[in-house]
XYZ file of C-alpha atoms in Angstrom:
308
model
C 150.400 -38.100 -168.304
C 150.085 -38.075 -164.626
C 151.878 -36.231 -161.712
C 152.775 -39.331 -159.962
C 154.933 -40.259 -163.132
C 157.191 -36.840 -163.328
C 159.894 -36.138 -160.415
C 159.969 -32.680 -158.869
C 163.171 -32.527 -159.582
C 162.832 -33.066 -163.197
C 159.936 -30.697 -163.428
C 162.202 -28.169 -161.830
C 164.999 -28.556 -164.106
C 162.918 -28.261 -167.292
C 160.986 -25.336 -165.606
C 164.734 -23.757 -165.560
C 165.207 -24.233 -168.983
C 162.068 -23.038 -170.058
C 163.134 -19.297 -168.369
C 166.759 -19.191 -169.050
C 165.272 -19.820 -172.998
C 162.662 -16.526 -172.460
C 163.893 -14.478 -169.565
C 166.881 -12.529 -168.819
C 169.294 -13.762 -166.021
C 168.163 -10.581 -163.950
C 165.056 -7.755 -164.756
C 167.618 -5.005 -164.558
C 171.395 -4.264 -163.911
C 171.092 -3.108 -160.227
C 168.546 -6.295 -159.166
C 170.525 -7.707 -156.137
C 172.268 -11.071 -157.329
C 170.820 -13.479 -155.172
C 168.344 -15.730 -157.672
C 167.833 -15.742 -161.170
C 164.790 -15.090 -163.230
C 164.726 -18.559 -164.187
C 165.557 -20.179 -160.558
C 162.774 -17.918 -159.734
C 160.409 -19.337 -162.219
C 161.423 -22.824 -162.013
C 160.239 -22.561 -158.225
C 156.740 -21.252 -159.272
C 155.954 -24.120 -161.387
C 157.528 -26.264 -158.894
C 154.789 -24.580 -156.262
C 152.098 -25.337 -158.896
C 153.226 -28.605 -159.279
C 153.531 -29.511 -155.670
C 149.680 -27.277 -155.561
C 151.197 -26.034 -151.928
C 151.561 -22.306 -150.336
C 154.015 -20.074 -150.821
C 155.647 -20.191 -147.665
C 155.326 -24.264 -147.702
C 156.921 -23.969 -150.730
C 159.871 -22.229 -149.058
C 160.299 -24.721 -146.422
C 160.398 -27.244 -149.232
C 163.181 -25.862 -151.009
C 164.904 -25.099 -147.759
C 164.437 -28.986 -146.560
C 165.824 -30.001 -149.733
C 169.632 -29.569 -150.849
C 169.178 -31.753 -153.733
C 166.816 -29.490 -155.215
C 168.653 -25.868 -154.937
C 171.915 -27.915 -156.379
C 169.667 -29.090 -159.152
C 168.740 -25.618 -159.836
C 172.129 -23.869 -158.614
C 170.830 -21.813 -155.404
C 172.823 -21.026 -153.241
C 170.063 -19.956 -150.296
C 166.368 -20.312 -149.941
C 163.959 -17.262 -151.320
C 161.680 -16.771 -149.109
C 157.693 -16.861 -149.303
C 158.204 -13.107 -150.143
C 160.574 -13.156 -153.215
C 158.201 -15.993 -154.883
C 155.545 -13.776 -154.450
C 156.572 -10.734 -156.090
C 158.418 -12.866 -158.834
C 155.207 -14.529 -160.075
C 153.969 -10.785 -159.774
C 156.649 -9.703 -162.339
C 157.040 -12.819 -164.542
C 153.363 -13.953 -165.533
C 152.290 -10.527 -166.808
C 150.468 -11.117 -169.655
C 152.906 -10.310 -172.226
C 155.916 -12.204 -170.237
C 153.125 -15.309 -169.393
C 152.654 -15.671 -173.126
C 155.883 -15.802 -174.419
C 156.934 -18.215 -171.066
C 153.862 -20.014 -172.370
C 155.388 -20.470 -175.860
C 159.040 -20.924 -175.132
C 157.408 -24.541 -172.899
C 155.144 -25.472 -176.162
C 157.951 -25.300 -178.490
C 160.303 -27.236 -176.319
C 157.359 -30.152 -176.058
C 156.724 -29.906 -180.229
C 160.563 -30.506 -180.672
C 160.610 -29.259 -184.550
C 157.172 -29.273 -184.993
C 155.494 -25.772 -186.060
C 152.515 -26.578 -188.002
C 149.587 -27.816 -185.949
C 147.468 -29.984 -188.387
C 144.220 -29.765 -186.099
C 143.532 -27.307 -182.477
C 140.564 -27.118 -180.303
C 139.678 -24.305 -178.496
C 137.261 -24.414 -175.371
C 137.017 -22.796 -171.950
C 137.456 -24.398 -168.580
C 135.833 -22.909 -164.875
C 138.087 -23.174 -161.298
C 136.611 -22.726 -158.429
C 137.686 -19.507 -156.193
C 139.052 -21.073 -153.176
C 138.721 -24.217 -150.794
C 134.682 -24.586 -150.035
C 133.522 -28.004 -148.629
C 130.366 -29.497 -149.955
C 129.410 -29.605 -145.814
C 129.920 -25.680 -145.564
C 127.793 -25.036 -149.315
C 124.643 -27.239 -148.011
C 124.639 -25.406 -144.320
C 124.614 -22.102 -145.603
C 121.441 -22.244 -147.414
C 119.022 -19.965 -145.961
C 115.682 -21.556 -146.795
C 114.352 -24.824 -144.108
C 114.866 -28.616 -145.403
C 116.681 -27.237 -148.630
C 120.142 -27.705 -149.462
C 121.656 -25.904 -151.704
C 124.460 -26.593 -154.304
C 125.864 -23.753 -155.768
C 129.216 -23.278 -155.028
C 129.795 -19.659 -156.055
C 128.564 -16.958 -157.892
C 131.791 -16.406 -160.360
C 134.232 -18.357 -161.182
C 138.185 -18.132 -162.712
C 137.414 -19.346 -166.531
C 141.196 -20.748 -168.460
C 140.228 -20.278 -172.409
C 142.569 -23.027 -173.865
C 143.982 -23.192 -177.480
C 145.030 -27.237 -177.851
C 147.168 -29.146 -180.093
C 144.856 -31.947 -180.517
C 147.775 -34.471 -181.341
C 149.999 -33.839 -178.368
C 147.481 -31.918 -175.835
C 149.927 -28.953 -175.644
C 148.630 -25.543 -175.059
C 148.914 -23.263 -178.013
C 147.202 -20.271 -176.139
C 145.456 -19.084 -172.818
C 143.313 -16.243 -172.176
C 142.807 -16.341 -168.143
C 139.719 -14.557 -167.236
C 136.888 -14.628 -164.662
C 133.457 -15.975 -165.503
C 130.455 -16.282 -165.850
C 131.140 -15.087 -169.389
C 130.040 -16.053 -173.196
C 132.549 -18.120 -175.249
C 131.030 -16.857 -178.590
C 133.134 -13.327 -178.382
C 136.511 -14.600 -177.063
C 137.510 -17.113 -179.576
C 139.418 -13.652 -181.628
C 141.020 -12.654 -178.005
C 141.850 -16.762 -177.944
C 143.419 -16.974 -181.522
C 145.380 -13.732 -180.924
C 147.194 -14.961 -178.049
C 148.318 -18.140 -180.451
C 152.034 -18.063 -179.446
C 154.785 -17.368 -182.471
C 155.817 -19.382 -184.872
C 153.096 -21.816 -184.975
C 150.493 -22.433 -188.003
C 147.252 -23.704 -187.464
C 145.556 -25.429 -190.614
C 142.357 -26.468 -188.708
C 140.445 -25.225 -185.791
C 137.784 -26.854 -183.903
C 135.024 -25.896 -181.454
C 132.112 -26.274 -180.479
C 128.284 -24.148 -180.777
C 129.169 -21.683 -177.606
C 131.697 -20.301 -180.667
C 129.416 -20.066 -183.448
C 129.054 -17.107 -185.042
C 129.537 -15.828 -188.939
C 132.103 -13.193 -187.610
C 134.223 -15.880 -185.750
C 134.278 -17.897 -189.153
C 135.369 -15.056 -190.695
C 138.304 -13.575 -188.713
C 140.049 -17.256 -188.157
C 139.683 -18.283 -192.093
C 140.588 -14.154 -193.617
C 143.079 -12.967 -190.611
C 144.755 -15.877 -189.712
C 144.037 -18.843 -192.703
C 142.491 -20.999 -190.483
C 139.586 -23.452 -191.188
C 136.955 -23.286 -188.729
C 134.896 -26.096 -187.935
C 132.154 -24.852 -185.497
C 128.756 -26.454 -185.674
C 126.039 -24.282 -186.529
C 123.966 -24.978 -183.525
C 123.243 -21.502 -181.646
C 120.350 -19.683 -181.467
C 116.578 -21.455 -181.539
C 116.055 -24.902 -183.424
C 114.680 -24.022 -187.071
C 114.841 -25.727 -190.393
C 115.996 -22.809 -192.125
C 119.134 -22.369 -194.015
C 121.707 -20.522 -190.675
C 122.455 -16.899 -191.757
C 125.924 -16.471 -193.013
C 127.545 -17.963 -195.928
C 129.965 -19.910 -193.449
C 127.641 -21.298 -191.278
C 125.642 -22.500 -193.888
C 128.496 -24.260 -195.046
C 128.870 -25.635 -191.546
C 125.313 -27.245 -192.179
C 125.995 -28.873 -195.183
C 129.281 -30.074 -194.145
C 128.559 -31.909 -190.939
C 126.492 -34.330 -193.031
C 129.336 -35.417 -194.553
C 133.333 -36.124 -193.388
C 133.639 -33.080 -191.777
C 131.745 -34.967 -188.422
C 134.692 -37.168 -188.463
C 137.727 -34.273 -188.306
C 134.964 -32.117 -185.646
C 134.879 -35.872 -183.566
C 138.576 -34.586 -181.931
C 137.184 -31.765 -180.588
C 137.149 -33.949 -177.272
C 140.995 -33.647 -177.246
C 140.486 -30.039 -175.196
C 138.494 -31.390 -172.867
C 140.961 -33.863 -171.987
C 143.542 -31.427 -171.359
C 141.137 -29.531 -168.777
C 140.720 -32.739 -167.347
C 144.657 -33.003 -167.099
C 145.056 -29.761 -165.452
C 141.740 -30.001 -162.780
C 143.383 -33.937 -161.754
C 147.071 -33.273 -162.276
C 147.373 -29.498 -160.763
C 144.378 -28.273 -159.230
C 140.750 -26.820 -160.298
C 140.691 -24.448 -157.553
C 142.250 -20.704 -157.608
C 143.358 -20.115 -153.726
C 144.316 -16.408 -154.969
C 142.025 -13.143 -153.889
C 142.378 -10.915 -156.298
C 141.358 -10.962 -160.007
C 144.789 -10.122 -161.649
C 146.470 -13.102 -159.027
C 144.083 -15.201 -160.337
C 145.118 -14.582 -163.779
C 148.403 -15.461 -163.016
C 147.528 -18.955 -161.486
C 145.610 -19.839 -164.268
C 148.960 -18.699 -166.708
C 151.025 -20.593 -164.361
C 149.010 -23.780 -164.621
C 148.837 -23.622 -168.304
C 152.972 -23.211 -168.574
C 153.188 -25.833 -165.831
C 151.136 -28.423 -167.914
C 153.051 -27.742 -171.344
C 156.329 -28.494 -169.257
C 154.939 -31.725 -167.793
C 154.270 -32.462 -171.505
C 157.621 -31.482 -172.633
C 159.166 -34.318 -169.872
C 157.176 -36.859 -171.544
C 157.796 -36.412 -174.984
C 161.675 -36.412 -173.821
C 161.150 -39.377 -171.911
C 159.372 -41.286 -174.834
C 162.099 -40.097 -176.858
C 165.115 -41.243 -175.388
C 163.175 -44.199 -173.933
C-alpha cells in the first residue's frame, strides 16, 4: 500500500463514511449547521493524508470544488474549525471507537483475528535537520546525533494478515514496553477476538502472560529473553513454557511478528514519523489520527482488490 496509489478524493470519501458510521451528524442540538461531524473528520484525515498545516489544508479544500461536492460542503471551514474538531473528535474514548468503526470496514466480515502483533513505534517531535542537530553540539570537533530527548511513542495492536490496526495507545517516550502491553490489549476495539498474540522480549513478563491468556483468552507468544543471560529454567510457569516452546514450531507462528513492524514502516513512509504538534495531549491526537488514517487507506485497498 502506498500513498501515491490512493486518490484524495477517495480517501476523503471513505474518511466520511467512517464518521457518519461512529459520530453523530452534530455534537449537540444548538451546534450551528454549517459542517458535519463527519465532513469534519473526513478533512482531518484528509490533512494527515496530505501531512500539510491546518490552514494549508483550508486553502486546499477552498481551491478545490470537486472535493467539498465529494463530501457535500457547502463553504470552506477554516484553519480554526479543523482545529477545535480534531480537539473534540480524537478524545480517547471517541479516537477508539473512530479507530474501530475504520478496522471493521477494512476486515469486511471478518471478526476473529487468527494471529496480532503488538509493538511500539517512536516520532520525532517536530522538523529538526540533521545540519541544525550536528551544530548544536557544545563540545569542539564532535558532532553530535541525538535528535531529542523524548519522543511521541504509537503502541500498535496489528492484524498480522491484513496490517490493520486493532488498537493504539498514543503516548510519549522514553518509556518501557514490558508494562503497557495490558493498557495495549484493553484498548482492543469491540467485537474482535484474538486467538494468538505475538511480541517480542521488551513484553516479557509472567504477569503479561497471565492477563492476555486468563482475562482475555489469548495465547501469548513472547520470548523469554529479559533480564541477564542464564541457563536456568525463567521464573514463571509461562515463561518457562516460552523456553521450551521456541525449540519447537512455536519459532515458526513467533517468525510473523515482523508483520508490526511493517505497519510502522507504512505509517513513518506513507504519513509521516514526525509529530509537528506542541503539546502532549495534541500529540496524542496525531498519533490517533495517523493510526485511523492508515486503517482507512487499508480499507480502500481491500475494496479495490475486491471489486477489481
Amino acid at each position: 500500500m502506498s500513498r501515491t496509489s490512493q486518490s484524495p478524493r477517495k480517501v476523503a470519501r471513505w474518511a466520511l463514511k467512517v464518521g457518519e458510521g461512529s459520530l453523530r451528524p452534530y455534537a449537540h442540538k444548538y451546534a450551528p449547521r454549517k459542517f458535519t461531524q463527519p465532513q469534519l473528520l473526513a478533512l482531518l484525515v484528509l490533512r494527515t493524508w496530505l501531512d500539510a498545516s491546518y490552514r494549508r489544508t483550508e486553502a486546499i479544500i477552498a481551491d478545490w470544488s470537486d472535493l467539498r461536492a465529494e463530501l457535500g460542503l457547502s463553504k470552506t471551514p477554516d484553519h480554526t474549525t479543523l482545529c477545535r474538531a480534531a480537539r473534540r473528535l480524537l478524545r480517547s474514548d471517541l479516537a477508539r471507537s473512530l479507530l474501530g468503526q475504520a478496522a471493521r470496514a477494512a476486515l469486511g466480515r471478518r471478526r476473529c483475528i487468527e494471529r496480532a502483533a503488538v509493538d511500539s513505534t517512536g516520532l520525532q517531535l517536530g522538523h529538526v535537520s540533521d545540519y541544525f542537530v550536528r551544530r548544536r553540539s557544545r563540545e569542539a570537533n564532535v558532532w553530535q546525533t541525538t535528535r531529542y530527548r523524548r519522543f511521541g511513542k504509537l503502541t500498535l495492536l496489528v492484524d498480522c494478515t491484513s496490517h490493520i490496526i486493532l488498537g493504539a495507545l498514543p503516548e510519549r517516550g522514553p518509556k518501557p514496553d514490558v508494562n503497557r502491553l495490558v493498557d495495549a490489549l484493553d484498548g482492543l476495539i469491540d467485537g474482535v477476538v484474538i486467538e494468538t498474540l505475538l511480541a517480542d522480549a521488551g513484553y516479557d513478563s509472567e504477569a503479561n502472560h497471565v492477563y492476555a491468556r486468563d482475562e482475555h483468552g489469548i495465547r501469548s507468544i513472547i520470548p523469554a529473553a529479559s533480564g541477564r543471560p542464564t541457563r536456568k529454567p525463567a521464573s514463571g510457569k509461562h515463561r518457562r513454557l516460552m523456553q521450551q516452546l521456541f525449540q519447537r514450531a512455536e519459532r515458526l507462528r513467533y517468525g510473523q511478528r515482523w508483520q508490526v513492524e511493517t505497519v510502522n514502516f507504512m505509517i513513518k513512509h506513507n504519513l509521516t514519523d514526525e509529530l509537528t504538534a506542541q503539546t502532549y495531549w495534541s500529540q496524542c491526537r496525531q498519533m490517533w489520527l495517523l493510526a485511523i488514517t492508515h486503517n482507512v487507506m487499508i480499507a480502500l485497498c481491500s475494496m479495490r482488490f475486491a471489486t477489481g
